Coordinates of C-alpha atoms and ligand atoms in Angstrom, one line a residue:
M13 CA 0.0 0.0 0.0
S14 CA 1.6 3.3 -1.0
G15 CA 2.0 6.0 1.6
T16 CA -0.6 8.3 0.0
E17 CA -3.4 5.7 0.5
L18 CA -5.6 5.9 3.6
A19 CA -4.9 3.3 6.2
P20 CA -7.7 0.7 6.4
F21 CA -8.6 1.8 9.9
G22 CA -8.9 5.4 8.9
A23 CA -11.0 4.5 5.9
H24 CA -13.5 2.5 8.0
E25 CA -13.9 5.3 10.4
Y26 CA -14.3 7.7 7.6
L27 CA -17.0 5.6 6.0
L28 CA -18.8 5.3 9.3
A29 CA -18.7 9.1 9.8
L30 CA -19.8 9.5 6.2
S31 CA -22.7 7.2 6.6
R32 CA -23.8 9.1 9.7
A33 CA -23.6 12.4 7.8
L34 CA -25.6 11.0 5.0
S35 CA -28.3 9.4 7.1
R36 CA -29.0 12.7 8.8
N37 CA -29.8 14.3 5.5
L38 CA -32.8 13.7 3.3
D39 CA -32.4 16.6 0.9
L40 CA -31.3 15.1 -2.5
G41 CA -29.1 18.1 -3.4
T42 CA -27.3 18.1 -0.1
V43 CA -26.8 14.3 -0.2
L44 CA -25.3 14.4 -3.7
H45 CA -23.0 17.2 -2.6
I46 CA -21.7 15.3 0.4
V47 CA -21.3 12.1 -1.6
L48 CA -19.3 13.8 -4.3
E49 CA -17.1 15.9 -2.2
E50 CA -16.3 13.0 0.1
A51 CA -15.6 10.6 -2.7
V52 CA -13.1 13.1 -4.2
V53 CA -11.4 13.5 -0.9
L54 CA -11.4 9.8 -0.2
L55 CA -9.8 9.0 -3.6
Q56 CA -7.6 12.1 -3.7
A57 CA -9.1 12.8 -7.0
D58 CA -9.2 16.1 -8.8
A59 CA -12.8 16.2 -10.1
G60 CA -15.9 14.0 -10.4
F61 CA -19.6 13.9 -11.0
V62 CA -22.7 11.9 -10.1
A63 CA -25.2 10.9 -12.7
L64 CA -28.6 9.5 -11.9
R65 CA -31.2 7.6 -13.8
L66 CA -34.1 9.9 -13.0
P67 CA -37.7 8.6 -13.6
R68 CA -38.7 8.7 -17.2
T69 CA -35.3 10.1 -18.4
N70 CA -31.9 8.7 -19.3
M71 CA -28.8 9.1 -17.2
R72 CA -28.4 12.7 -16.2
V73 CA -25.4 14.4 -14.6
V74 CA -26.9 15.9 -11.4
A75 CA -23.8 17.1 -9.4
T76 CA -20.2 17.9 -10.3
T77 CA -17.1 19.0 -8.5
G78 CA -13.9 20.2 -10.2
L79 CA -15.6 20.5 -13.6
P80 CA -18.5 22.6 -14.9
L81 CA -22.0 20.9 -15.2
E82 CA -22.2 21.7 -18.9
T83 CA -18.8 19.9 -19.6
A84 CA -19.8 16.9 -17.5
R85 CA -23.0 16.6 -19.7
A86 CA -20.7 15.5 -22.6
F87 CA -20.4 12.1 -20.8
E88 CA -24.1 11.5 -20.6
P89 CA -24.5 9.6 -23.9
L90 CA -21.8 7.2 -22.8
L91 CA -23.5 6.6 -19.4
N92 CA -26.7 5.5 -21.1
S93 CA -24.9 2.3 -22.1
I94 CA -24.7 1.3 -18.4
P95 CA -27.0 -1.7 -17.8
Q96 CA -30.1 -1.0 -15.7
H97 CA -29.5 -4.0 -13.4
S98 CA -26.3 -5.0 -11.7
E99 CA -24.5 -7.8 -13.7
T100 CA -24.3 -11.3 -12.5
A101 CA -20.8 -12.6 -12.0
D102 CA -19.2 -14.1 -15.0
D103 CA -15.8 -14.0 -16.7
T104 CA -16.1 -10.6 -18.3
P105 CA -15.2 -7.6 -16.0
P106 CA -18.2 -5.4 -15.1
W107 CA -18.8 -2.4 -17.3
W108 CA -17.1 0.1 -15.1
K109 CA -13.8 -1.8 -15.3
Q110 CA -13.8 -2.3 -19.0
P111 CA -10.8 -0.7 -20.7
A112 CA -13.0 0.3 -23.6
L113 CA -15.1 2.4 -21.2
Q114 CA -12.0 3.9 -19.6
R115 CA -10.7 4.8 -23.0
A116 CA -14.0 6.3 -24.2
L117 CA -14.3 8.4 -21.0
L118 CA -10.8 9.7 -21.4
R119 CA -11.5 10.4 -25.1
I120 CA -14.4 12.6 -24.1
A121 CA -12.3 14.3 -21.4
R122 CA -9.6 15.1 -24.0
R123 CA -12.2 16.4 -26.4
Q124 CA -13.5 18.7 -23.7
Q125 CA -9.9 19.7 -23.1
L126 CA -9.9 18.4 -19.5
P127 CA -6.5 17.5 -18.2
F128 CA -7.5 14.1 -16.8
T129 CA -5.3 11.1 -17.0
H130 CA -7.1 8.5 -14.9
I131 CA -10.7 7.7 -14.4
I132 CA -12.5 5.6 -11.9
A133 CA -16.3 4.7 -12.3
M134 CA -18.6 3.0 -9.9
P135 CA -22.2 2.1 -10.2
L136 CA -24.7 3.3 -7.6
E137 CA -26.9 0.3 -7.0
V138 CA -29.8 -0.5 -4.7
D139 CA -31.3 -3.9 -4.6
G140 CA -29.7 -4.9 -7.9
D141 CA -31.0 -1.8 -9.7
V142 CA -28.4 0.6 -11.1
I143 CA -29.8 4.0 -10.1
G144 CA -26.7 6.0 -11.2
A145 CA -23.0 6.2 -11.4
L146 CA -20.2 8.0 -9.6
I147 CA -17.2 9.0 -11.8
A148 CA -13.9 10.5 -10.4
F149 CA -10.9 11.9 -12.4
R150 CA -7.3 12.4 -11.6
S151 CA -4.9 14.6 -13.5
S152 CA -1.7 13.3 -12.0
E153 CA 0.3 10.3 -13.3
R154 CA -0.8 8.1 -10.4
A155 CA -3.4 5.5 -11.4
F156 CA -6.3 4.5 -9.2
T157 CA -5.3 1.3 -7.2
R158 CA -7.3 -1.8 -6.5
Y159 CA -7.5 -0.7 -2.9
E160 CA -9.0 2.6 -3.9
E161 CA -11.4 0.8 -6.1
R162 CA -12.6 -1.3 -3.1
L163 CA -12.8 1.8 -1.0
L164 CA -15.0 3.5 -3.5
S165 CA -17.1 0.4 -3.9
G166 CA -17.8 0.4 -0.1
F167 CA -18.5 4.1 -0.2
A168 CA -20.8 3.7 -3.2
D169 CA -23.0 1.2 -1.3
Q170 CA -23.5 3.8 1.5
A171 CA -24.0 6.6 -1.0
S172 CA -26.5 4.6 -3.1
I173 CA -28.8 4.0 -0.1
A174 CA -28.6 7.6 1.0
I175 CA -29.3 8.9 -2.5
R176 CA -32.2 6.4 -3.0
N177 CA -33.8 7.6 0.3
A178 CA -33.4 11.2 -0.7
M179 CA -34.9 10.5 -4.1
L180 CA -37.9 8.7 -2.4
V181 CA -38.4 11.7 -0.1
R182 CA -38.2 14.1 -3.0
Q183 CA -40.7 11.9 -4.9
L184 CA -43.0 11.9 -1.9
V185 CA -42.8 15.7 -1.5
Q186 CA -43.5 16.2 -5.2
E187 CA -46.4 13.9 -5.1
R188 CA -47.8 15.6 -2.0
E189 CA -47.3 19.0 -3.8
R190 CA -49.1 17.6 -6.9
L191 CA -52.0 16.3 -4.8
A192 CA -52.2 19.6 -2.9
A193 CA -52.3 21.5 -6.3
V194 CA -55.1 19.3 -7.5
L195 CA -57.0 19.8 -4.3
A196 CA -56.4 23.5 -4.3
N197 CA -57.6 24.0 -7.8
S198 CA -60.5 21.5 -7.8
A199 CA -63.9 23.2 -8.3
D200 CA -65.4 20.6 -6.1
G201 CA -65.0 20.6 -2.3
V202 CA -63.0 17.8 -0.8
A203 CA -62.6 16.9 2.9
L204 CA -60.2 14.2 4.3
I205 CA -61.8 12.6 7.4
N206 CA -59.6 10.5 9.7
A207 CA -60.5 7.2 11.6
E208 CA -61.7 9.3 14.6
R209 CA -64.2 10.9 12.2
R210 CA -62.5 14.3 12.5
I211 CA -61.5 16.6 9.7
E212 CA -57.8 16.3 8.7
L213 CA -58.0 18.8 5.8
I214 CA -60.4 20.6 3.5
N215 CA -59.6 22.3 0.2
P216 CA -60.3 25.9 -0.6
A217 CA -63.4 25.0 -2.6
L218 CA -65.0 23.4 0.5
A219 CA -63.8 26.3 2.6
R220 CA -65.7 28.6 0.2
L221 CA -68.9 26.5 0.2
S222 CA -69.0 25.9 4.0
G223 CA -67.6 29.2 5.4
W224 CA -65.0 27.3 7.4
N225 CA -61.4 28.4 7.0
L226 CA -58.6 25.9 6.3
D227 CA -57.0 26.1 9.7
D228 CA -59.9 26.2 12.2
V229 CA -61.5 23.2 10.6
V230 CA -58.7 20.8 11.3
G231 CA -59.7 18.4 14.2
Q232 CA -63.4 19.3 14.0
P233 CA -65.9 16.4 14.1
F234 CA -66.8 16.1 10.4
E235 CA -70.5 16.3 10.9
H236 CA -70.0 19.8 12.3
V237 CA -68.5 20.8 9.0
L238 CA -70.6 18.8 6.5
R239 CA -74.0 19.6 7.9
L240 CA -76.8 18.9 5.4
E241 CA -80.5 19.6 5.6
N242 CA -83.4 18.9 3.2
E243 CA -85.8 21.3 1.8
A244 CA -88.0 21.2 4.9
G245 CA -85.0 22.0 7.1
V246 CA -84.6 18.5 8.5
R247 CA -81.0 17.5 9.3
L248 CA -79.7 14.6 7.2
P249 CA -78.0 11.9 9.3
A250 CA -74.2 11.6 9.0
P251 CA -73.1 8.3 7.4
A252 CA -72.6 5.6 10.0
P253 CA -69.0 4.5 10.8
H254 CA -67.7 1.8 8.4
S255 CA -70.4 2.4 5.9
D256 CA -69.8 1.8 2.2
L257 CA -69.9 4.6 -0.3
V258 CA -72.7 7.0 0.8
R259 CA -74.2 9.8 -1.3
Q260 CA -76.3 12.6 0.1
E261 CA -78.0 15.6 -1.4
G262 CA -79.1 18.7 0.5
Y263 CA -78.4 22.2 1.6
L264 CA -75.0 22.7 3.2
I265 CA -75.3 24.6 6.5
R266 CA -72.5 27.1 6.7
R267 CA -70.3 27.6 9.7
N268 CA -72.5 30.6 10.8
G269 CA -75.6 28.5 10.7
T270 CA -77.1 30.0 7.5
R271 CA -78.4 27.8 4.7
G272 CA -75.7 27.5 2.0
P273 CA -75.7 26.0 -1.5
Y274 CA -77.6 22.8 -2.5
V275 CA -74.8 20.2 -2.8
S276 CA -74.3 16.5 -3.3
V277 CA -71.7 14.8 -0.9
V278 CA -70.1 11.5 -1.7
Y279 CA -68.3 9.8 1.2
T280 CA -65.8 7.2 0.1
P281 CA -64.3 5.0 2.8
L282 CA -60.5 4.6 2.8
A283 CA -58.9 1.2 3.0
Q284 CA -58.4 -0.4 6.4
G285 CA -60.8 1.9 8.2
R286 CA -58.4 4.8 7.9
G287 CA -61.3 7.2 7.5
M288 CA -63.0 8.6 4.5
V289 CA -62.9 11.2 1.7
A290 CA -65.9 13.4 1.2
S291 CA -66.3 15.2 -2.1
V292 CA -68.8 18.0 -2.3
H293 CA -70.3 19.1 -5.6
D294 CA -72.3 22.4 -5.8
L295 CA -75.6 21.6 -7.5
S296 CA -77.2 25.1 -7.2
E297 CA -76.6 26.2 -10.8
R298 CA -78.0 22.9 -12.1
R299 CA -81.0 23.3 -9.8
A300 CA -81.6 26.9 -10.9
L301 CA -81.5 25.9 -14.5
E302 CA -83.9 23.0 -13.8
A303 CA -86.2 25.4 -11.9
S304 CA -86.2 28.0 -14.7
Q305 CA -86.9 25.2 -17.2
R306 CA -89.9 24.1 -15.2
A307 CA -91.0 27.7 -14.9
F308 CA -90.5 28.0 -18.7
I309 CA -92.7 24.9 -19.4
A310 CA -95.4 26.2 -17.1
G311 CA -95.1 29.7 -18.6
I312 CA -94.8 28.6 -22.2
S313 CA -97.9 26.4 -22.1
H314 CA -99.8 29.4 -20.8
E315 CA -98.3 31.6 -23.5
L316 CA -99.3 29.2 -26.2
K317 CA -102.7 28.3 -24.8
T318 CA -104.0 31.8 -24.2
P319 CA -103.7 33.1 -27.8
L320 CA -105.0 29.8 -29.2
A321 CA -108.0 30.0 -26.8
I322 CA -108.7 33.6 -28.0
I323 CA -108.3 32.6 -31.7
I324 CA -110.6 29.6 -31.3
G325 CA -113.1 31.6 -29.3
Y326 CA -113.4 34.4 -31.9
A327 CA -113.5 31.9 -34.8
E328 CA -116.3 29.9 -33.2
T329 CA -118.2 33.0 -32.3
L330 CA -117.9 34.5 -35.8
L331 CA -119.0 31.2 -37.4
R332 CA -122.2 30.8 -35.2
D333 CA -125.2 30.0 -37.5
D334 CA -127.7 31.7 -35.2
V335 CA -126.2 35.2 -35.3
Q336 CA -125.8 37.6 -38.2
W337 CA -122.6 39.6 -37.4
D338 CA -122.2 43.0 -38.9
E339 CA -119.2 44.0 -40.9
A340 CA -117.5 45.9 -38.0
T341 CA -117.8 43.0 -35.7
W342 CA -116.3 40.7 -38.3
R343 CA -113.4 43.0 -38.9
E344 CA -112.8 43.4 -35.2
G345 CA -112.9 39.6 -34.7
L346 CA -110.5 39.0 -37.6
H347 CA -108.1 41.7 -36.2
V348 CA -108.0 40.0 -32.8
I349 CA -107.3 36.6 -34.6
L350 CA -104.6 38.2 -36.7
D351 CA -102.9 39.8 -33.6
E352 CA -102.9 36.6 -31.6
A353 CA -101.7 34.6 -34.6
Q354 CA -98.8 37.1 -35.0
H355 CA -98.0 36.9 -31.4
L356 CA -97.9 33.1 -31.6
T357 CA -95.7 33.3 -34.7
R358 CA -93.2 35.5 -32.8
L359 CA -93.2 33.1 -29.9
V360 CA -92.7 30.1 -32.1
D361 CA -89.9 31.9 -34.0
N362 CA -88.1 32.7 -30.7
L363 CA -88.4 29.1 -29.6
L364 CA -87.1 27.9 -33.0
D365 CA -84.2 30.4 -32.9
A366 CA -83.2 29.3 -29.4
A367 CA -83.4 25.6 -30.4
R368 CA -81.3 26.4 -33.6
L369 CA -78.8 28.4 -31.5
E370 CA -78.4 25.5 -29.1
A371 CA -77.7 23.2 -32.1
G372 CA -75.1 25.6 -33.4
G373 CA -77.1 26.2 -36.6
L374 CA -77.5 30.0 -36.7
Q375 CA -75.4 32.0 -39.1
L376 CA -74.6 35.7 -39.3
H377 CA -74.1 37.5 -42.7
L378 CA -71.8 40.4 -41.7
E379 CA -71.5 43.6 -43.7
P380 CA -70.4 47.2 -42.9
V381 CA -73.3 49.1 -41.3
Q382 CA -73.4 52.8 -40.4
L383 CA -75.2 52.7 -37.0
D384 CA -75.8 56.4 -37.0
E385 CA -78.0 56.0 -40.1
W386 CA -79.4 52.6 -39.4
L387 CA -80.5 53.0 -35.8
P388 CA -82.7 56.1 -36.4
R389 CA -84.6 54.2 -39.1
V390 CA -85.1 51.1 -36.9
L391 CA -86.3 53.3 -34.1
S392 CA -88.8 55.4 -36.0
E393 CA -90.2 52.2 -37.6
F394 CA -90.7 50.8 -34.1
A395 CA -92.0 54.0 -32.6
R396 CA -94.8 54.1 -35.3
A397 CA -96.0 50.7 -34.1
H398 CA -95.9 51.7 -30.4
P399 CA -97.7 54.9 -29.8
S400 CA -98.1 54.0 -26.1
H401 CA -94.6 55.4 -25.4
H402 CA -92.4 58.4 -26.3
F403 CA -89.2 57.7 -28.2
D404 CA -86.1 59.8 -28.8
I405 CA -82.7 59.2 -30.2
A406 CA -79.3 61.0 -29.5
L407 CA -76.2 60.6 -31.6
D408 CA -73.4 61.5 -29.4
G409 CA -70.5 62.5 -31.7
A410 CA -69.9 63.8 -35.2
A411 CA -68.3 60.9 -37.0
F412 CA -69.1 57.2 -36.5
P413 CA -67.1 54.4 -38.1
P414 CA -69.1 51.4 -39.3
V415 CA -69.5 48.1 -37.6
M416 CA -69.6 44.6 -39.1
A417 CA -73.2 43.5 -38.5
D418 CA -76.0 41.2 -39.7
T419 CA -78.7 43.8 -39.9
G420 CA -81.5 41.2 -39.7
R421 CA -80.2 39.8 -36.4
L422 CA -79.1 43.2 -35.0
R423 CA -82.6 44.5 -35.7
Q424 CA -83.8 41.5 -33.6
V425 CA -81.6 42.7 -30.7
V426 CA -82.7 46.3 -30.9
H427 CA -86.4 45.3 -31.2
N428 CA -86.0 43.1 -28.1
L429 CA -84.5 45.9 -26.1
L430 CA -87.2 48.4 -27.3
S431 CA -90.0 45.8 -26.8
N432 CA -88.8 45.1 -23.2
A433 CA -88.7 48.8 -22.5
V434 CA -92.3 49.2 -23.8
K435 CA -93.4 46.0 -22.0
Y436 CA -92.0 46.7 -18.6
A437 CA -92.1 50.5 -18.4
P438 CA -95.6 52.2 -17.9
A439 CA -97.4 53.8 -20.8
D440 CA -96.6 57.5 -21.6
T441 CA -93.0 57.2 -20.3
R442 CA -89.9 57.9 -22.3
V443 CA -87.7 55.4 -24.1
S444 CA -84.4 56.8 -25.3
L445 CA -81.8 55.4 -27.7
R446 CA -78.3 56.8 -27.6
L447 CA -75.3 56.1 -29.8
T448 CA -71.7 56.9 -28.8
Y449 CA -68.3 56.0 -30.2
D450 CA -65.6 55.1 -27.7
D451 CA -62.4 55.9 -29.7
A452 CA -60.1 54.5 -27.0
R453 CA -61.7 51.1 -27.0
G454 CA -62.6 51.2 -30.7
E455 CA -66.2 50.4 -29.9
L456 CA -69.6 51.8 -30.9
I457 CA -72.0 51.7 -28.0
F458 CA -75.8 52.1 -28.2
C459 CA -78.0 52.1 -25.1
V460 CA -81.8 51.8 -24.7
S461 CA -83.1 53.5 -21.5
D462 CA -86.5 53.3 -20.0
E463 CA -88.4 54.6 -17.0
G464 CA -89.7 51.3 -15.8
P465 CA -89.2 49.3 -12.6
G466 CA -85.6 48.5 -13.3
I467 CA -83.8 45.3 -12.6
P468 CA -82.5 44.3 -9.1
L469 CA -78.7 44.0 -9.0
E470 CA -78.6 40.3 -8.3
E471 CA -80.7 39.6 -11.4
Q472 CA -78.7 41.7 -13.7
E473 CA -76.4 38.9 -14.9
R474 CA -79.1 36.2 -14.8
I475 CA -81.6 37.9 -17.1
F476 CA -79.3 37.1 -20.0
R477 CA -79.7 33.4 -19.3
R478 CA -82.1 31.1 -21.1
F479 CA -85.7 31.2 -19.7
H480 CA -84.8 33.5 -16.9
R481 CA -87.5 36.0 -15.9
V482 CA -87.5 38.2 -12.9
E483 CA -90.1 37.2 -10.3
G484 CA -92.9 39.7 -9.5
E485 CA -94.2 42.4 -11.7
A486 CA -92.2 41.5 -14.8
S487 CA -93.3 37.9 -14.7
R488 CA -96.9 38.9 -15.0
T489 CA -96.3 40.2 -18.5
E490 CA -96.1 37.9 -21.5
G491 CA -92.6 36.5 -22.4
A492 CA -90.6 33.3 -22.4
G493 CA -87.3 34.7 -21.1
L494 CA -85.6 34.0 -24.4
G495 CA -85.2 37.5 -25.8
L496 CA -82.1 38.7 -23.9
Y497 CA -80.5 35.2 -24.1
M498 CA -80.8 35.5 -27.9
A499 CA -79.6 39.1 -27.8
R500 CA -76.5 38.1 -25.9
A501 CA -75.7 35.2 -28.3
I502 CA -76.1 37.5 -31.3
V503 CA -74.1 40.4 -29.8
E504 CA -71.3 38.1 -28.7
A505 CA -71.1 36.5 -32.1
H506 CA -70.6 40.0 -33.5
G507 CA -67.5 40.2 -31.2
G508 CA -69.5 42.6 -28.9
R509 CA -70.7 42.9 -25.4
I510 CA -74.2 43.4 -23.9
W511 CA -75.0 44.5 -20.3
V512 CA -77.5 46.3 -18.2
E513 CA -77.2 49.2 -15.8
S514 CA -80.1 49.7 -13.5
E515 CA -81.2 50.9 -10.1
P516 CA -84.5 49.6 -8.8
N517 CA -87.4 52.0 -9.7
R518 CA -85.0 54.3 -11.7
G519 CA -85.5 52.4 -15.0
A520 CA -83.1 50.2 -16.9
T521 CA -80.4 51.0 -19.4
F522 CA -79.4 48.1 -21.8
C523 CA -76.2 48.7 -23.7
V524 CA -74.6 47.0 -26.6
A525 CA -71.0 47.6 -27.6
L526 CA -69.8 46.5 -31.1
P527 CA -66.2 46.7 -32.4
A528 CA -65.6 49.5 -35.0
A529 CA -64.7 48.2 -38.5
D530 CA -62.9 49.5 -41.5
D531 CA -65.1 51.2 -44.2
N532 CA -64.1 48.7 -46.8
A533 CA -64.2 45.5 -44.7
P534 CA -65.4 42.6 -46.9
K535 CA -68.7 40.9 -46.2
R536 CA -68.4 37.5 -44.5
T537 CA -70.5 34.8 -42.9
I538 CA -70.0 33.3 -39.5
R539 CA -71.7 30.8 -37.3
I540 CA -73.1 31.6 -33.8
R541 CA -71.9 29.3 -31.2
P542 CA -74.3 28.5 -28.3
I543 CA -73.4 30.4 -25.1
D544 CA -72.8 28.6 -21.9
T545 CA -75.7 29.4 -19.6
T546 CA -74.6 27.5 -16.6
E547 CA -71.6 29.7 -15.8
Ligands
ADP4 P1 -89.0 38.1 -21.7 O1 -89.1 39.6 -21.8 O2 -89.6 37.4 -22.9 O3 -89.4 37.5 -20.4 P2 -86.2 38.6 -21.9 O4 -85.1 37.6 -22.1 O5 -86.3 39.7 -23.0 O6 -87.5 37.7 -21.8 O7 -86.0 39.3 -20.5 C1 -85.7 38.5 -19.4 C2 -86.3 39.2 -18.1 O8 -85.5 40.4 -17.9 C3 -87.7 39.6 -18.2 O9 -88.6 38.6 -17.9 C4 -87.8 40.7 -17.2 O10 -87.9 40.2 -15.9 C5 -86.4 41.4 -17.2 N1 -86.3 42.6 -18.1 C6 -85.9 42.7 -19.4 N2 -85.9 44.0 -19.8 C7 -86.4 44.7 -18.8 C8 -86.7 46.1 -18.6 N3 -86.5 47.0 -19.6 N4 -87.2 46.5 -17.4 C9 -87.4 45.6 -16.4 N5 -87.1 44.3 -16.5 C10 -86.7 43.8 -17.7

């Protein structure tokens, strides 16, 4: 043994101390650093690196000493030839001792202009799997000895276990972070309940639904947090311990005791009685849609039946054999029949439009339109047919660029807004149409204002939904709750926006903004996509 080699006793102590240092550390970066630095000291080498076979990748250099990471990367292709499992003993020397590998490694070192003359390589193995390799270089004339090889081999065993443990910890941490991210971003509420039936954690969605915060909730009996009651206010029983999958539906009672959203809760037991997972899905939107659909069917049958009853009534009366009607009575009767038939036609057209919209079958034929010329025409036409109200128009500005619009469909939007104003605002009040050009946003905006009952704040978003009608005064007028839904679909298909501004009893102002277009923009046809009404 040459004088520069460590005495066997010293080496063992050293390995022991090293193993202690490694087992205290679970951070992969730190473990790799210790392994590499200590190996280089142990072997009196000048440089070295550790490569690992990371999940789903080839061998990657993950730590270096005495040479830059980028330079060490040049060895990676060669390392991929390392077998995945440790070799069984036979005549041929293991890969890390093969002269060809030594030569190839040295060739790469020379190409990288590294001054290395000797190389020693050692696999990092755990349970027969090669998880990586440790390579050390020397620049001096002194070759690595057999003793040093054995020393490194003993060292590599310790290092491999420490690295594998650190990799497992990192994997666990990553998995926990991934799970936490999934839970944090899930739209559904999730609660983890332990074997003592107490809350271990809830995600932000459940915190929002239940009014509990993420910290206070930990350790609470789960039935304090997931309190459900039915329509009649009767508490639903919490699932019995050890029950199989349980599904419940009801109103979630918030932390402050108020009735929260209507939810479904699914309790899934964990294996070996380790508790359960509750997933909480908010059903309020779906229930609201179902309720408005039920209201629609109730409403629409009334809407369809009333004009039909009037038509049939008048037709039967006029056809009576026992009475001779005079000309005026005939004419009046026929007018009523015509009015009601026209009303039915509008209703059926609206329903068909909505059905076609849902099937994605409505098209827009866009062409440049000067709103400052077109809107006054549409308004005066409408005003003539509605003498009950006073109409005025204001063009706010001198020059208006055109918009790309389908005039047939845009007329439908304007008519809907004007008809609503006439329908909901009392007779003899004022309905105003106003056009402006927002140069900064590049938008033309027109607004219809009335002096009617207005729309409560909480309804202002919902009235654009399919079949939605405001309860109360408005719902006593005729209508199917489809007009604004269609208007929104048409305006959005034009690349525009529609909204309402209103304070109760101060009237409503419906505005439409459409993007300004070039004068010579070509005509084109686009398809209207259905809007999502559940958002
Ligand atoms: P419809 O008028 O056929 O019911 P709409 O979709 O046009 O359907 O309107 C939806 C609801 O919005 C109406 O039922 C009404 O409650 C409310 N609404 C619309 N316009 C006005 C308005 N100008 N003033 C007050 N309420 C309105």
